[in-house]
Amino acid sequence: MAKLKKGIFGPLSGKLGNVIGSSWKGIAYIREETEKKENPPPRSPAQIANEQKMNFVNTLLMPFHTYIEVGFQHLAIQKTALSAAYSQNFHHAVIGVYPDLSVDYSKFMISKGALPGLISPNLELTAPDTLTIDWEDNTNPVASYDDLLMLVVYSPELHFSDGFIGGVKRASKIADFTFDPQLIGKELEVYLGLVSSNGKKVANSVYMGRITP
């Protein structure tokens, strides 16, 4: 595959002979059409294991898409935010070898960036459907009082998440969140992040641990 920065008539789009032209995120590419083999060679165990790990990560990320689109937006350079989150968690949060794959939730991330995070956040299940989070004030010139909280609760059993982005500011120092009723009584993995009010900065997400009812 080759990048096509400029051509006589601009980027090639479509098929010309055995050359195919296309573009992705504003980048023009050309590639040779591959010949389909009637009897492709069998895949190796390593290829199968890698493919299964890729499928595992894709499935894992599905309930987090809304938060990832915000949390990894600034790493989406010539790729999508989801691709950036995929790479991060593929290499750091998924452990084991197929078929024994699992998730190290302490290393799973829903956001990544240079914005300072919260100081000493604490989490408590204060009602069957309510989490209370509090933290210390750390507002300063690079940690604005109006940075917005991102909270995600996730049930591995249901493969379902709930949460919010915004509505609670860094300066609030406390927040209550009433989550979806179907999560009541389930073990929950909890993550906190921050987004600047203008959306231009995000903080690394923090794993707040597992809530056991």
Short mmCIF file of N, CA and C in Angstrom, two decimals, residues 114-120 133-150 164 166-175 193-197 201-204:
data_model
loop_
_atom_site.label_atom_id
_atom_site.label_comp_id
_atom_site.label_asym_id
_atom_site.label_seq_id
_atom_site.Cartn_x
_atom_site.Cartn_y
_atom_site.Cartn_z
N ALA A 114 -3.47 14.77 29.17
CA ALA A 114 -2.55 15.47 30.07
C ALA A 114 -3.25 16.32 31.13
N LEU A 115 -4.57 16.40 31.11
CA LEU A 115 -5.29 17.20 32.11
C LEU A 115 -5.09 16.57 33.49
N PRO A 116 -4.74 17.35 34.52
CA PRO A 116 -4.60 16.78 35.87
C PRO A 116 -5.90 16.14 36.34
N GLY A 117 -5.78 15.00 36.99
CA GLY A 117 -6.95 14.30 37.49
C GLY A 117 -7.41 14.81 38.84
N LEU A 118 -8.32 14.07 39.46
CA LEU A 118 -8.81 14.42 40.78
C LEU A 118 -7.80 13.99 41.84
N ILE A 119 -7.83 14.68 42.98
CA ILE A 119 -6.96 14.34 44.09
C ILE A 119 -7.75 13.54 45.12
N SER A 120 -7.20 12.40 45.50
CA SER A 120 -7.75 11.54 46.55
C SER A 120 -9.25 11.26 46.38
N ILE A 133 -19.29 9.90 45.25
CA ILE A 133 -17.86 10.14 45.02
C ILE A 133 -17.49 11.48 45.63
N ASP A 134 -16.38 11.53 46.36
CA ASP A 134 -15.88 12.82 46.83
C ASP A 134 -14.38 12.88 46.60
N TRP A 135 -13.84 14.09 46.56
CA TRP A 135 -12.43 14.30 46.28
C TRP A 135 -11.98 15.63 46.85
N GLU A 136 -10.68 15.83 46.90
CA GLU A 136 -10.11 17.06 47.43
C GLU A 136 -10.01 18.12 46.33
N ASP A 137 -10.05 19.37 46.77
CA ASP A 137 -9.93 20.48 45.82
C ASP A 137 -8.49 20.57 45.32
N ASN A 138 -8.31 20.61 44.02
CA ASN A 138 -6.97 20.80 43.45
C ASN A 138 -7.01 21.77 42.27
N THR A 139 -7.91 22.74 42.34
CA THR A 139 -7.98 23.72 41.25
C THR A 139 -6.72 24.57 41.23
N ASN A 140 -6.23 24.83 40.04
CA ASN A 140 -5.03 25.65 39.84
C ASN A 140 -5.05 26.10 38.38
N PRO A 141 -4.05 26.82 37.91
CA PRO A 141 -4.09 27.32 36.52
C PRO A 141 -4.23 26.25 35.44
N VAL A 142 -3.81 25.00 35.72
CA VAL A 142 -3.94 23.95 34.71
C VAL A 142 -5.03 22.93 35.07
N ALA A 143 -5.64 23.09 36.24
CA ALA A 143 -6.74 22.23 36.66
C ALA A 143 -7.91 23.14 37.02
N SER A 144 -8.72 23.45 36.03
CA SER A 144 -9.76 24.47 36.19
C SER A 144 -10.91 23.97 37.07
N TYR A 145 -11.52 24.91 37.78
CA TYR A 145 -12.65 24.58 38.64
C TYR A 145 -13.82 24.01 37.84
N ASP A 146 -13.94 24.38 36.56
CA ASP A 146 -15.09 23.93 35.77
C ASP A 146 -14.79 22.73 34.86
N ASP A 147 -13.66 22.05 35.10
CA ASP A 147 -13.45 20.77 34.41
C ASP A 147 -14.59 19.83 34.79
N LEU A 148 -15.01 18.99 33.85
CA LEU A 148 -16.22 18.19 34.02
C LEU A 148 -15.90 16.72 34.30
N LEU A 149 -16.63 16.16 35.23
CA LEU A 149 -16.42 14.78 35.65
C LEU A 149 -16.97 13.80 34.62
N MET A 150 -16.24 12.71 34.42
CA MET A 150 -16.71 11.56 33.64
C MET A 150 -16.73 10.37 34.58
N PHE A 164 -21.96 9.07 33.08
CA PHE A 164 -22.25 10.41 32.55
C PHE A 164 -20.95 11.13 32.23
N GLY A 166 -20.00 15.21 32.25
CA GLY A 166 -20.48 16.57 32.50
C GLY A 166 -21.58 16.60 33.54
N GLY A 167 -21.94 17.83 33.90
CA GLY A 167 -22.97 18.01 34.92
C GLY A 167 -22.39 18.16 36.32
N VAL A 168 -21.16 17.69 36.53
CA VAL A 168 -20.47 17.82 37.82
C VAL A 168 -19.10 18.41 37.56
N LYS A 169 -18.75 19.47 38.28
CA LYS A 169 -17.49 20.16 38.08
C LYS A 169 -16.42 19.71 39.08
N ARG A 170 -15.17 19.94 38.70
CA ARG A 170 -14.05 19.62 39.59
C ARG A 170 -14.24 20.29 40.95
N ALA A 171 -14.73 21.53 40.92
CA ALA A 171 -14.87 22.30 42.16
C ALA A 171 -15.98 21.78 43.06
N SER A 172 -16.84 20.90 42.56
CA SER A 172 -17.97 20.40 43.36
C SER A 172 -17.51 19.55 44.54
N LYS A 173 -16.44 18.81 44.35
CA LYS A 173 -15.81 17.97 45.39
C LYS A 173 -16.69 16.82 45.88
N ILE A 174 -17.88 16.68 45.35
CA ILE A 174 -18.74 15.55 45.70
C ILE A 174 -19.79 15.37 44.62
N ALA A 175 -20.19 14.13 44.40
CA ALA A 175 -21.22 13.85 43.40
C ALA A 175 -21.93 12.56 43.76
N GLY A 193 -12.96 10.02 35.19
CA GLY A 193 -12.12 10.83 34.31
C GLY A 193 -12.55 12.27 34.38
N LEU A 194 -11.85 13.13 33.68
CA LEU A 194 -12.18 14.55 33.63
C LEU A 194 -12.02 15.04 32.20
N VAL A 195 -12.87 15.99 31.84
CA VAL A 195 -12.81 16.64 30.55
C VAL A 195 -12.91 18.14 30.78
N SER A 196 -12.07 18.93 30.11
CA SER A 196 -12.17 20.38 30.26
C SER A 196 -13.50 20.86 29.71
N SER A 197 -13.96 22.00 30.20
CA SER A 197 -15.29 22.49 29.81
C SER A 197 -15.40 22.77 28.31
N LYS A 201 -9.23 19.23 26.48
CA LYS A 201 -8.30 18.45 27.29
C LYS A 201 -9.05 17.35 28.02
N VAL A 202 -8.37 16.24 28.23
CA VAL A 202 -8.93 15.15 29.03
C VAL A 202 -7.85 14.65 29.98
N ALA A 203 -8.28 14.00 31.04
CA ALA A 203 -7.36 13.41 32.01
C ALA A 203 -7.31 11.89 31.82
N ASN A 204 -6.24 11.27 32.27
CA ASN A 204 -6.21 9.82 32.31
C ASN A 204 -7.33 9.33 33.22
#
